Amino acid sequence: MVFLIELRRRPLKWLLLIFLLTLFILHHRQPQTLVLLNPLTSWLVKAKSPYYSKNESRYYSWETKPFFPPLPTASNNRPSDFCASFPTYLLNSIQVVLKTGAGEPAKTKAHLTTITSCIANLIIFSDLDERVGNYHFIDILTDLPHSYAVNNSDFDIYTTQKHAHAQGDAKAYELHPDAKWFIFIKPDLDSTEMHYLGSPAPGSEGRMFAYGGAGFVLSQGLIKRLVGGQRIGESGQNVKNDYYRDAVLGYAILNKTGVKLEALYPTFTGDKINGLKEWERTRPFNKKPLVHSTLLAYTHSHLRDGPTREFWDNLSNIVLFNNSTAHSSASACSSACAADPKCLQYSYSARTCRFGDFIKLGSSVERSKGEFTSGWDTEKMEKLGFRNDGDTSYVCREATWLRPN
């Protein structure tokens, strides 16, 4: 009764309170939906989440359930068993396409024996029609108009690879038009909308494109708009004029759809994948990942005895100005490093102080060369997650994801 009377007296106040409480409940149930409602709800999420900076939201947390969980046992697994728990039903809506060339056998083998080995409907585009084991390599250049090669002096091997990449997108859609996603999938995205995702690489005129070596994503909505019955002959001039083959697709997407690359590094990374598959498939799911802090606790175990090391060069290479007081002694060099927010380590020898904005181990120096002291700013390192005892539980409480930019 008292609540009803108060509601009549101050309706706006109570309605606002009810609205805020409702948003708070929604945020806990589905935070990603709340961010999209309006600036007020976005502010509420930012105020609560530690993964938002003052100026922009760079990270977000999201609890995921693996579609492809690790094997129940972590040893004595035959290679054929690695795909035992693979969710083959997802291939109805996902089309994975491997674009390669005859001159890239090592890279191709790395893919076929690791991340794509469980993809039953894998499509492989190349510049040579051949069969390798159970895989059929489709020569995508056979679909190029014959007129395009006429009077085209730059139709060499690298240029043909550029055309193969551009032509392959239309061919992939032709072979599997019902696929909702091409290459990879992100379940919180709408496949009918236009998305171009990948690891960013700089192109001409300040434009960014997805680095093909790291893989990239084209949603169904985008590839429908992009292809639209167009064959490669219609955009041949753009292909000729750009040096980078991956850039051709990026520029075609931008010119025809207006969609820019959604940069997702390091989720999409060009790092080598050889050797990762067995570790990934046999590592216990509930085991914490190996992080840089764990490695530092091993390589820099000497820091348990103190932050400095005599007759040691830690490869610091940033030499300070000649008139700096840091050159007077190793102690002064250490103090100067502590005062510089970018300095993580230093070295001092021959009346020269050097900084390092990285963390390296280095190697010993002969005593006959005289004084050579190296030190590490353990306070800054601890803020980055380094612990002498290797315990990372206090900094790795939950995984965070980098937002597209």
mmCIF file of C-alpha atoms in Angstrom:
data_model
loop_
_atom_site.group_PDB
_atom_site.id
_atom_site.type_symbol
_atom_site.label_atom_id
_atom_site.label_comp_id
_atom_site.label_asym_id
_atom_site.label_seq_id
_atom_site.Cartn_x
_atom_site.Cartn_y
_atom_site.Cartn_z
ATOM 1 C CA MET A 1 0.000 0.000 0.000
ATOM 2 C CA VAL A 2 2.825 2.369 0.943
ATOM 3 C CA PHE A 3 4.577 1.533 -2.329
ATOM 4 C CA LEU A 4 1.462 2.404 -4.381
ATOM 5 C CA ILE A 5 1.080 5.744 -2.607
ATOM 6 C CA GLU A 6 4.755 6.568 -3.179
ATOM 7 C CA LEU A 7 4.446 5.488 -6.819
ATOM 8 C CA ARG A 8 1.583 7.960 -7.352
ATOM 9 C CA ARG A 9 3.569 10.793 -5.749
ATOM 10 C CA ARG A 10 6.801 10.220 -7.675
ATOM 11 C CA PRO A 11 5.985 8.079 -10.716
ATOM 12 C CA LEU A 12 9.026 9.066 -12.780
ATOM 13 C CA LYS A 13 11.458 8.238 -9.990
ATOM 14 C CA TRP A 14 10.010 4.768 -9.412
ATOM 15 C CA LEU A 15 9.620 3.978 -13.103
ATOM 16 C CA LEU A 16 13.265 4.877 -13.648
ATOM 17 C CA LEU A 17 14.277 2.663 -10.720
ATOM 18 C CA ILE A 18 12.247 -0.265 -12.074
ATOM 19 C CA PHE A 19 13.774 0.293 -15.509
ATOM 20 C CA LEU A 20 17.311 0.247 -14.117
ATOM 21 C CA LEU A 21 16.631 -2.905 -12.093
ATOM 22 C CA THR A 22 15.256 -4.609 -15.195
ATOM 23 C CA LEU A 23 18.359 -3.689 -17.171
ATOM 24 C CA PHE A 24 20.562 -4.950 -14.362
ATOM 25 C CA ILE A 25 18.817 -8.346 -14.473
ATOM 26 C CA LEU A 26 19.083 -8.474 -18.267
ATOM 27 C CA HIS A 27 22.774 -7.695 -18.088
ATOM 28 C CA HIS A 28 23.445 -10.681 -15.857
ATOM 29 C CA ARG A 29 21.459 -12.964 -18.136
ATOM 30 C CA GLN A 30 22.767 -11.771 -21.501
ATOM 31 C CA PRO A 31 25.277 -8.898 -21.252
ATOM 32 C CA GLN A 32 25.963 -8.709 -24.974
ATOM 33 C CA THR A 33 22.298 -7.888 -25.693
ATOM 34 C CA LEU A 34 22.254 -5.155 -23.088
ATOM 35 C CA VAL A 35 25.175 -3.276 -24.641
ATOM 36 C CA LEU A 36 23.178 -2.795 -27.823
ATOM 37 C CA LEU A 37 20.064 -1.250 -26.220
ATOM 38 C CA ASN A 38 21.103 2.374 -25.707
ATOM 39 C CA PRO A 39 23.900 4.581 -24.332
ATOM 40 C CA LEU A 40 22.518 4.360 -20.793
ATOM 41 C CA THR A 41 22.619 0.570 -20.697
ATOM 42 C CA SER A 42 26.054 0.619 -22.271
ATOM 43 C CA TRP A 43 27.214 2.890 -19.450
ATOM 44 C CA LEU A 44 25.826 0.457 -16.864
ATOM 45 C CA VAL A 45 27.770 -2.435 -18.349
ATOM 46 C CA LYS A 46 30.957 -0.378 -18.498
ATOM 47 C CA ALA A 47 30.543 0.652 -14.876
ATOM 48 C CA LYS A 48 30.278 -2.971 -13.781
ATOM 49 C CA SER A 49 32.751 -4.726 -16.045
ATOM 50 C CA PRO A 50 36.519 -4.429 -15.428
ATOM 51 C CA TYR A 51 37.145 -5.078 -19.115
ATOM 52 C CA TYR A 52 36.062 -1.608 -20.209
ATOM 53 C CA SER A 53 38.528 1.241 -20.277
ATOM 54 C CA LYS A 54 37.498 4.842 -19.639
ATOM 55 C CA ASN A 55 37.457 5.743 -23.320
ATOM 56 C CA GLU A 56 36.410 2.587 -25.133
ATOM 57 C CA SER A 57 35.385 -1.015 -24.635
ATOM 58 C CA ARG A 58 38.298 -3.164 -25.766
ATOM 59 C CA TYR A 59 37.520 -6.486 -24.119
ATOM 60 C CA TYR A 60 34.520 -8.516 -23.057
ATOM 61 C CA SER A 61 34.053 -11.743 -21.119
ATOM 62 C CA TRP A 62 32.033 -14.613 -22.491
ATOM 63 C CA GLU A 63 31.691 -18.127 -21.116
ATOM 64 C CA THR A 64 31.840 -20.601 -23.983
ATOM 65 C CA LYS A 65 31.125 -24.292 -24.279
ATOM 66 C CA PRO A 66 33.391 -26.178 -26.700
ATOM 67 C CA PHE A 67 31.728 -27.740 -29.742
ATOM 68 C CA PHE A 68 34.828 -29.887 -30.192
ATOM 69 C CA PRO A 69 35.874 -30.958 -26.667
ATOM 70 C CA PRO A 70 39.228 -32.645 -26.021
ATOM 71 C CA LEU A 71 39.459 -36.406 -25.950
ATOM 72 C CA PRO A 72 38.669 -38.181 -22.669
ATOM 73 C CA THR A 73 42.201 -39.584 -22.477
ATOM 74 C CA ALA A 74 45.383 -37.597 -22.977
ATOM 75 C CA SER A 75 47.809 -40.273 -24.144
ATOM 76 C CA ASN A 76 48.241 -43.143 -26.621
ATOM 77 C CA ASN A 77 45.776 -41.658 -29.114
ATOM 78 C CA ARG A 78 46.072 -42.658 -32.741
ATOM 79 C CA PRO A 79 45.835 -39.743 -35.234
ATOM 80 C CA SER A 80 42.533 -41.082 -36.565
ATOM 81 C CA ASP A 81 40.998 -40.740 -33.101
ATOM 82 C CA PHE A 82 41.524 -36.980 -32.937
ATOM 83 C CA CYS A 83 38.287 -36.377 -34.857
ATOM 84 C CA ALA A 84 36.167 -38.720 -32.720
ATOM 85 C CA SER A 85 34.219 -35.917 -31.035
ATOM 86 C CA PHE A 86 34.065 -33.556 -34.014
ATOM 87 C CA PRO A 87 30.567 -31.996 -34.468
ATOM 88 C CA THR A 88 29.991 -33.033 -38.087
ATOM 89 C CA TYR A 89 26.407 -31.717 -38.009
ATOM 90 C CA LEU A 90 27.778 -28.156 -38.072
ATOM 91 C CA LEU A 91 29.147 -28.707 -41.570
ATOM 92 C CA ASN A 92 25.620 -28.321 -42.941
ATOM 93 C CA SER A 93 25.818 -24.595 -42.249
ATOM 94 C CA ILE A 94 29.592 -24.066 -42.388
ATOM 95 C CA GLN A 95 31.712 -24.366 -45.500
ATOM 96 C CA VAL A 96 35.449 -24.448 -44.900
ATOM 97 C CA VAL A 97 37.530 -23.507 -47.914
ATOM 98 C CA LEU A 98 41.291 -23.947 -48.108
ATOM 99 C CA LYS A 99 42.946 -21.685 -50.683
ATOM 100 C CA THR A 100 46.429 -22.754 -51.582
ATOM 101 C CA GLY A 101 48.858 -23.079 -54.475
ATOM 102 C CA ALA A 102 51.128 -25.666 -56.007
ATOM 103 C CA GLY A 103 54.122 -23.803 -54.588
ATOM 104 C CA GLU A 104 52.952 -24.036 -50.982
ATOM 105 C CA PRO A 105 53.091 -27.775 -50.135
ATOM 106 C CA ALA A 106 54.370 -27.266 -46.589
ATOM 107 C CA LYS A 107 51.599 -24.828 -45.665
ATOM 108 C CA THR A 108 48.990 -27.058 -47.300
ATOM 109 C CA LYS A 109 50.198 -30.124 -45.429
ATOM 110 C CA ALA A 110 50.122 -28.217 -42.146
ATOM 111 C CA HIS A 111 46.428 -27.442 -42.662
ATOM 112 C CA LEU A 112 45.412 -30.881 -43.921
ATOM 113 C CA THR A 113 47.086 -32.672 -41.023
ATOM 114 C CA THR A 114 45.844 -30.336 -38.287
ATOM 115 C CA ILE A 115 42.925 -27.923 -38.190
ATOM 116 C CA THR A 116 41.159 -29.068 -41.379
ATOM 117 C CA SER A 117 41.757 -32.804 -40.985
ATOM 118 C CA CYS A 118 38.293 -33.324 -39.473
ATOM 119 C CA ILE A 119 36.405 -31.262 -42.098
ATOM 120 C CA ALA A 120 34.605 -33.868 -44.222
ATOM 121 C CA ASN A 121 33.315 -31.350 -46.793
ATOM 122 C CA LEU A 122 36.539 -29.371 -47.095
ATOM 123 C CA ILE A 123 36.902 -27.492 -50.397
ATOM 124 C CA ILE A 124 40.449 -26.906 -51.618
ATOM 125 C CA PHE A 125 41.175 -24.298 -54.298
ATOM 126 C CA SER A 126 44.561 -24.230 -55.973
ATOM 127 C CA ASP A 127 46.244 -23.228 -59.234
ATOM 128 C CA LEU A 128 46.673 -26.875 -60.238
ATOM 129 C CA ASP A 129 44.072 -29.626 -60.524
ATOM 130 C CA GLU A 130 45.369 -32.677 -58.659
ATOM 131 C CA ARG A 131 44.527 -35.289 -56.065
ATOM 132 C CA VAL A 132 46.645 -35.658 -52.925
ATOM 133 C CA GLY A 133 45.592 -38.595 -50.782
ATOM 134 C CA ASN A 134 41.866 -38.266 -50.179
ATOM 135 C CA TYR A 135 41.785 -34.588 -51.133
ATOM 136 C CA HIS A 136 40.840 -33.124 -54.513
ATOM 137 C CA PHE A 137 42.524 -29.823 -55.348
ATOM 138 C CA ILE A 138 40.323 -27.731 -57.658
ATOM 139 C CA ASP A 139 42.118 -25.566 -60.223
ATOM 140 C CA ILE A 140 40.170 -22.356 -59.775
ATOM 141 C CA LEU A 141 41.916 -20.671 -62.714
ATOM 142 C CA THR A 142 39.994 -22.831 -65.173
ATOM 143 C CA ASP A 143 36.916 -20.667 -64.514
ATOM 144 C CA LEU A 144 38.671 -17.453 -65.531
ATOM 145 C CA PRO A 145 37.451 -15.971 -68.841
ATOM 146 C CA HIS A 146 39.895 -16.796 -71.640
ATOM 147 C CA SER A 147 39.804 -13.181 -72.773
ATOM 148 C CA TYR A 148 41.305 -12.050 -69.496
ATOM 149 C CA ALA A 149 44.632 -13.783 -70.163
ATOM 150 C CA VAL A 150 44.881 -12.294 -73.655
ATOM 151 C CA ASN A 151 47.255 -9.312 -73.885
ATOM 152 C CA ASN A 152 47.862 -9.542 -70.144
ATOM 153 C CA SER A 153 51.640 -9.472 -69.694
ATOM 154 C CA ASP A 154 51.484 -9.737 -65.905
ATOM 155 C CA PHE A 155 49.568 -13.009 -65.966
ATOM 156 C CA ASP A 156 52.422 -14.757 -64.133
ATOM 157 C CA ILE A 157 52.292 -17.236 -61.276
ATOM 158 C CA TYR A 158 51.838 -14.666 -58.505
ATOM 159 C CA THR A 159 49.200 -12.727 -60.426
ATOM 160 C CA THR A 160 47.274 -15.906 -61.191
ATOM 161 C CA GLN A 161 47.190 -16.656 -57.482
ATOM 162 C CA LYS A 162 45.569 -13.265 -56.921
ATOM 163 C CA HIS A 163 42.880 -14.124 -59.446
ATOM 164 C CA ALA A 164 42.434 -17.548 -57.883
ATOM 165 C CA HIS A 165 41.695 -15.967 -54.519
ATOM 166 C CA ALA A 166 39.112 -13.606 -55.973
ATOM 167 C CA GLN A 167 37.475 -16.263 -58.169
ATOM 168 C CA GLY A 168 37.397 -18.794 -55.324
ATOM 169 C CA ASP A 169 34.837 -16.869 -53.288
ATOM 170 C CA ALA A 170 32.255 -17.092 -56.056
ATOM 171 C CA LYS A 171 33.090 -20.762 -56.622
ATOM 172 C CA ALA A 172 32.686 -21.598 -52.924
ATOM 173 C CA TYR A 173 29.234 -20.072 -52.902
ATOM 174 C CA GLU A 174 28.404 -21.955 -56.103
ATOM 175 C CA LEU A 175 29.421 -25.301 -54.553
ATOM 176 C CA HIS A 176 27.638 -24.747 -51.237
ATOM 177 C CA PRO A 177 25.043 -21.958 -51.566
ATOM 178 C CA ASP A 178 23.144 -23.081 -48.455
ATOM 179 C CA ALA A 179 26.091 -22.504 -46.126
ATOM 180 C CA LYS A 180 25.499 -19.785 -43.560
ATOM 181 C CA TRP A 181 29.178 -19.185 -42.898
ATOM 182 C CA PHE A 182 32.246 -19.607 -45.043
ATOM 183 C CA ILE A 183 35.567 -20.637 -43.445
ATOM 184 C CA PHE A 184 34.727 -20.199 -39.724
ATOM 185 C CA ILE A 185 31.773 -19.472 -37.457
ATOM 186 C CA LYS A 186 31.034 -17.095 -34.561
ATOM 187 C CA PRO A 187 27.744 -18.175 -32.961
ATOM 188 C CA ASP A 188 26.885 -14.729 -31.620
ATOM 189 C CA LEU A 189 26.761 -13.170 -35.108
ATOM 190 C CA ASP A 190 23.866 -13.069 -37.573
ATOM 191 C CA SER A 191 24.912 -14.875 -40.740
ATOM 192 C CA THR A 192 22.390 -12.895 -42.821
ATOM 193 C CA GLU A 193 24.222 -9.657 -42.028
ATOM 194 C CA MET A 194 27.409 -8.627 -43.799
ATOM 195 C CA HIS A 195 30.610 -9.511 -41.937
ATOM 196 C CA TYR A 196 34.225 -9.572 -43.114
ATOM 197 C CA LEU A 197 36.433 -10.851 -40.291
ATOM 198 C CA GLY A 198 40.130 -11.581 -40.052
ATOM 199 C CA SER A 199 43.607 -10.560 -38.983
ATOM 200 C CA PRO A 200 44.306 -7.000 -40.219
ATOM 201 C CA ALA A 201 47.088 -6.206 -42.679
ATOM 202 C CA PRO A 202 47.847 -2.744 -44.125
ATOM 203 C CA GLY A 203 47.169 -2.148 -47.803
ATOM 204 C CA SER A 204 47.355 0.801 -50.159
ATOM 205 C CA GLU A 205 45.788 4.176 -49.401
ATOM 206 C CA GLY A 206 45.486 3.364 -45.702
ATOM 207 C CA ARG A 207 43.028 0.531 -46.276
ATOM 208 C CA MET A 208 43.084 -2.683 -44.254
ATOM 209 C CA PHE A 209 42.445 -6.187 -45.518
ATOM 210 C CA ALA A 210 42.378 -9.651 -43.944
ATOM 211 C CA TYR A 211 45.654 -11.564 -44.026
ATOM 212 C CA GLY A 212 44.793 -14.803 -45.836
ATOM 213 C CA GLY A 213 47.431 -16.834 -44.032
ATOM 214 C CA ALA A 214 45.514 -16.391 -40.791
ATOM 215 C CA GLY A 215 42.179 -17.278 -42.371
ATOM 216 C CA PHE A 216 39.186 -14.997 -42.745
ATOM 217 C CA VAL A 217 35.391 -15.073 -42.519
ATOM 218 C CA LEU A 218 32.739 -14.053 -45.016
ATOM 219 C CA SER A 219 29.151 -14.280 -43.801
ATOM 220 C CA GLN A 220 26.359 -15.472 -46.064
ATOM 221 C CA GLY A 221 24.836 -11.997 -46.156
ATOM 222 C CA LEU A 222 28.087 -10.469 -47.370
ATOM 223 C CA ILE A 223 29.029 -13.105 -49.918
ATOM 224 C CA LYS A 224 25.541 -12.956 -51.493
ATOM 225 C CA ARG A 225 25.886 -9.191 -51.894
ATOM 226 C CA LEU A 226 29.484 -9.491 -53.079
ATOM 227 C CA VAL A 227 28.986 -12.194 -55.691
ATOM 228 C CA GLY A 228 25.549 -11.300 -57.024
ATOM 229 C CA GLY A 229 26.192 -13.119 -60.294
ATOM 230 C CA GLN A 230 29.488 -11.307 -60.870
ATOM 231 C CA ARG A 231 32.399 -13.245 -62.332
ATOM 232 C CA ILE A 232 36.033 -12.286 -61.980
ATOM 233 C CA GLY A 233 36.146 -10.622 -65.407
ATOM 234 C CA GLU A 234 34.044 -7.739 -64.103
ATOM 235 C CA SER A 235 36.660 -6.752 -61.522
ATOM 236 C CA GLY A 236 39.781 -7.802 -63.393
ATOM 237 C CA GLN A 237 41.284 -4.309 -63.538
ATOM 238 C CA ASN A 238 41.249 -3.962 -59.745
ATOM 239 C CA VAL A 239 42.984 -7.328 -59.475
ATOM 240 C CA LYS A 240 45.733 -6.207 -61.857
ATOM 241 C CA ASN A 241 46.438 -2.961 -60.030
ATOM 242 C CA ASP A 242 47.121 -4.276 -56.530
ATOM 243 C CA TYR A 243 50.225 -6.161 -55.459
ATOM 244 C CA TYR A 244 48.764 -8.126 -52.538
ATOM 245 C CA ARG A 245 46.430 -10.932 -53.514
ATOM 246 C CA ASP A 246 44.556 -10.879 -50.187
ATOM 247 C CA ALA A 247 43.972 -7.155 -50.625
ATOM 248 C CA VAL A 248 41.994 -7.710 -53.819
ATOM 249 C CA LEU A 249 39.147 -9.378 -51.961
ATOM 250 C CA GLY A 250 39.180 -6.733 -49.231
ATOM 251 C CA TYR A 251 38.925 -3.887 -51.721
ATOM 252 C CA ALA A 252 36.205 -5.666 -53.696
ATOM 253 C CA ILE A 253 34.174 -6.051 -50.495
ATOM 254 C CA LEU A 254 34.667 -2.404 -49.573
ATOM 255 C CA ASN A 255 33.844 -1.085 -53.046
ATOM 256 C CA LYS A 256 30.742 -3.195 -53.586
ATOM 257 C CA THR A 257 29.282 -3.504 -50.075
ATOM 258 C CA GLY A 258 30.893 -0.699 -48.070
ATOM 259 C CA VAL A 259 31.806 -3.217 -45.362
ATOM 260 C CA LYS A 260 35.211 -2.742 -43.749
ATOM 261 C CA LEU A 261 37.316 -5.437 -42.169
ATOM 262 C CA GLU A 262 36.431 -6.345 -38.583
ATOM 263 C CA ALA A 263 39.915 -6.877 -37.170
ATOM 264 C CA LEU A 264 40.050 -9.897 -34.868
ATOM 265 C CA TYR A 265 43.721 -10.315 -34.049
ATOM 266 C CA PRO A 266 44.895 -12.362 -32.168
ATOM 267 C CA THR A 267 41.774 -14.555 -32.437
ATOM 268 C CA PHE A 268 42.829 -14.849 -36.075
ATOM 269 C CA THR A 269 46.581 -15.244 -36.120
ATOM 270 C CA GLY A 270 49.188 -16.015 -38.748
ATOM 271 C CA ASP A 271 51.364 -17.982 -36.332
ATOM 272 C CA LYS A 272 52.527 -21.432 -37.425
ATOM 273 C CA ILE A 273 50.183 -24.237 -36.414
ATOM 274 C CA ASN A 274 52.507 -27.201 -36.906
ATOM 275 C CA GLY A 275 52.742 -29.184 -33.720
ATOM 276 C CA LEU A 276 49.753 -27.545 -32.037
ATOM 277 C CA LYS A 277 47.121 -30.085 -33.038
ATOM 278 C CA GLU A 278 48.122 -32.999 -30.799
ATOM 279 C CA TRP A 279 48.618 -30.706 -27.809
ATOM 280 C CA GLU A 280 45.263 -29.028 -28.408
ATOM 281 C CA ARG A 281 43.361 -32.294 -28.818
ATOM 282 C CA THR A 282 44.897 -34.056 -25.803
ATOM 283 C CA ARG A 283 45.223 -31.225 -23.283
ATOM 284 C CA PRO A 284 42.712 -31.659 -20.423
ATOM 285 C CA PHE A 285 39.950 -29.088 -20.851
ATOM 286 C CA ASN A 286 40.013 -28.099 -17.174
ATOM 287 C CA LYS A 287 43.757 -27.446 -17.202
ATOM 288 C CA LYS A 288 44.831 -23.818 -17.184
ATOM 289 C CA PRO A 289 46.578 -22.660 -20.357
ATOM 290 C CA LEU A 290 50.287 -22.024 -20.543
ATOM 291 C CA VAL A 291 50.859 -18.275 -20.407
ATOM 292 C CA HIS A 292 53.868 -15.975 -20.699
ATOM 293 C CA SER A 293 53.993 -15.575 -16.933
ATOM 294 C CA THR A 294 54.500 -19.309 -16.498
ATOM 295 C CA LEU A 295 57.372 -19.296 -18.974
ATOM 296 C CA LEU A 296 58.965 -16.275 -17.315
ATOM 297 C CA ALA A 297 58.892 -18.032 -13.966
ATOM 298 C CA TYR A 298 61.012 -20.732 -15.595
ATOM 299 C CA THR A 299 63.381 -18.633 -17.727
ATOM 300 C CA HIS A 300 63.796 -15.893 -15.107
ATOM 301 C CA SER A 301 63.885 -18.070 -12.003
ATOM 302 C CA HIS A 302 66.978 -16.141 -10.858
ATOM 303 C CA LEU A 303 64.706 -13.203 -9.980
ATOM 304 C CA ARG A 304 63.667 -15.093 -6.860
ATOM 305 C CA ASP A 305 67.091 -14.140 -5.502
ATOM 306 C CA GLY A 306 66.809 -10.481 -6.504
ATOM 307 C CA PRO A 307 66.039 -8.170 -9.453
ATOM 308 C CA THR A 308 69.664 -7.782 -10.632
ATOM 309 C CA ARG A 309 72.370 -10.016 -12.041
ATOM 310 C CA GLU A 310 76.105 -9.276 -12.224
ATOM 311 C CA PHE A 311 78.228 -10.041 -15.288
ATOM 312 C CA TRP A 312 75.088 -10.571 -17.321
ATOM 313 C CA ASP A 313 73.735 -8.956 -20.504
ATOM 314 C CA ASN A 314 69.940 -9.039 -20.779
ATOM 315 C CA LEU A 315 70.080 -7.500 -24.280
ATOM 316 C CA SER A 316 68.610 -4.122 -23.351
ATOM 317 C CA ASN A 317 69.248 -1.925 -26.389
ATOM 318 C CA ILE A 318 67.766 1.542 -25.830
ATOM 319 C CA VAL A 319 70.692 3.869 -25.009
ATOM 320 C CA LEU A 320 69.792 7.007 -23.053
ATOM 321 C CA PHE A 321 70.933 10.543 -23.944
ATOM 322 C CA ASN A 322 74.575 11.300 -23.109
ATOM 323 C CA ASN A 323 73.696 13.940 -20.510
ATOM 324 C CA SER A 324 71.440 11.595 -18.545
ATOM 325 C CA THR A 325 72.419 11.015 -14.905
ATOM 326 C CA ALA A 326 71.491 7.361 -15.422
ATOM 327 C CA HIS A 327 74.966 6.795 -16.908
ATOM 328 C CA SER A 328 76.673 7.561 -13.583
ATOM 329 C CA SER A 329 76.183 4.125 -12.004
ATOM 330 C CA ALA A 330 74.206 0.880 -12.150
ATOM 331 C CA SER A 331 72.097 2.116 -9.241
ATOM 332 C CA ALA A 332 71.250 5.347 -11.079
ATOM 333 C CA CYS A 333 70.387 3.340 -14.184
ATOM 334 C CA SER A 334 68.042 1.172 -12.109
ATOM 335 C CA SER A 335 66.310 4.229 -10.621
ATOM 336 C CA ALA A 336 65.879 5.794 -14.064
ATOM 337 C CA CYS A 337 64.308 2.593 -15.362
ATOM 338 C CA ALA A 338 61.891 2.470 -12.433
ATOM 339 C CA ALA A 339 60.818 6.050 -13.204
ATOM 340 C CA ASP A 340 60.183 5.306 -16.885
ATOM 341 C CA PRO A 341 56.760 3.633 -17.371
ATOM 342 C CA LYS A 342 57.951 1.879 -20.541
ATOM 343 C CA CYS A 343 61.155 0.435 -19.079
ATOM 344 C CA LEU A 344 60.871 -3.220 -18.044
ATOM 345 C CA GLN A 345 64.577 -3.999 -17.788
ATOM 346 C CA TYR A 346 67.980 -2.304 -18.015
ATOM 347 C CA SER A 347 71.679 -3.021 -18.333
ATOM 348 C CA TYR A 348 74.736 -1.002 -17.290
ATOM 349 C CA SER A 349 78.330 -1.311 -18.510
ATOM 350 C CA ALA A 350 81.204 1.012 -19.502
ATOM 351 C CA ARG A 351 79.360 4.005 -18.002
ATOM 352 C CA THR A 352 76.414 3.407 -20.346
ATOM 353 C CA CYS A 353 72.823 2.842 -19.257
ATOM 354 C CA ARG A 354 70.473 0.994 -21.590
ATOM 355 C CA PHE A 355 66.720 0.375 -21.282
ATOM 356 C CA GLY A 356 64.566 -2.428 -22.610
ATOM 357 C CA ASP A 357 60.816 -2.117 -23.226
ATOM 358 C CA PHE A 358 60.603 -5.907 -23.336
ATOM 359 C CA ILE A 359 61.508 -8.847 -21.083
ATOM 360 C CA LYS A 360 64.490 -10.921 -22.204
ATOM 361 C CA LEU A 361 66.846 -13.317 -20.475
ATOM 362 C CA GLY A 362 70.164 -12.725 -22.240
ATOM 363 C CA SER A 363 73.442 -14.467 -21.427
ATOM 364 C CA SER A 364 76.488 -14.259 -19.185
ATOM 365 C CA VAL A 365 79.434 -11.915 -19.806
ATOM 366 C CA GLU A 366 83.094 -12.708 -19.125
ATOM 367 C CA ARG A 367 84.371 -11.054 -15.954
ATOM 368 C CA SER A 368 87.469 -9.872 -17.794
ATOM 369 C CA LYS A 369 85.279 -7.351 -19.661
ATOM 370 C CA GLY A 370 84.615 -5.455 -16.471
ATOM 371 C CA GLU A 371 81.390 -4.338 -14.821
ATOM 372 C CA PHE A 372 78.213 -5.489 -16.568
ATOM 373 C CA THR A 373 75.007 -5.367 -14.540
ATOM 374 C CA SER A 374 71.526 -6.261 -15.742
ATOM 375 C CA GLY A 375 68.279 -5.700 -13.897
ATOM 376 C CA TRP A 376 64.543 -6.191 -14.282
ATOM 377 C CA ASP A 377 61.702 -4.031 -12.963
ATOM 378 C CA THR A 378 59.826 -6.788 -11.138
ATOM 379 C CA GLU A 379 57.117 -4.393 -9.939
ATOM 380 C CA LYS A 380 56.062 -3.565 -13.500
ATOM 381 C CA MET A 381 56.445 -7.204 -14.506
ATOM 382 C CA GLU A 382 54.112 -8.287 -11.724
ATOM 383 C CA LYS A 383 51.466 -5.876 -12.995
ATOM 384 C CA LEU A 384 51.745 -7.627 -16.356
ATOM 385 C CA GLY A 385 51.068 -10.959 -14.667
ATOM 386 C CA PHE A 386 54.573 -12.201 -13.886
ATOM 387 C CA ARG A 387 55.102 -14.011 -10.613
ATOM 388 C CA ASN A 388 58.378 -15.522 -9.430
ATOM 389 C CA ASP A 389 56.540 -18.614 -8.224
ATOM 390 C CA GLY A 390 54.724 -19.055 -11.545
ATOM 391 C CA ASP A 391 51.277 -18.695 -9.962
ATOM 392 C CA THR A 392 49.004 -16.996 -12.499
ATOM 393 C CA SER A 393 45.664 -17.745 -10.840
ATOM 394 C CA TYR A 394 45.317 -14.170 -9.614
ATOM 395 C CA VAL A 395 45.562 -12.686 -13.114
ATOM 396 C CA CYS A 396 43.889 -15.418 -15.179
ATOM 397 C CA ARG A 397 40.569 -15.656 -13.382
ATOM 398 C CA GLU A 398 38.616 -15.773 -16.637
ATOM 399 C CA ALA A 399 39.207 -15.474 -20.363
ATOM 400 C CA THR A 400 38.539 -12.159 -22.071
ATOM 401 C CA TRP A 401 38.023 -11.513 -25.755
ATOM 402 C CA LEU A 402 39.208 -8.619 -27.881
ATOM 403 C CA ARG A 403 36.383 -6.668 -29.480
ATOM 404 C CA PRO A 404 36.445 -6.087 -33.270
ATOM 405 C CA ASN A 405 37.769 -2.667 -34.269
#
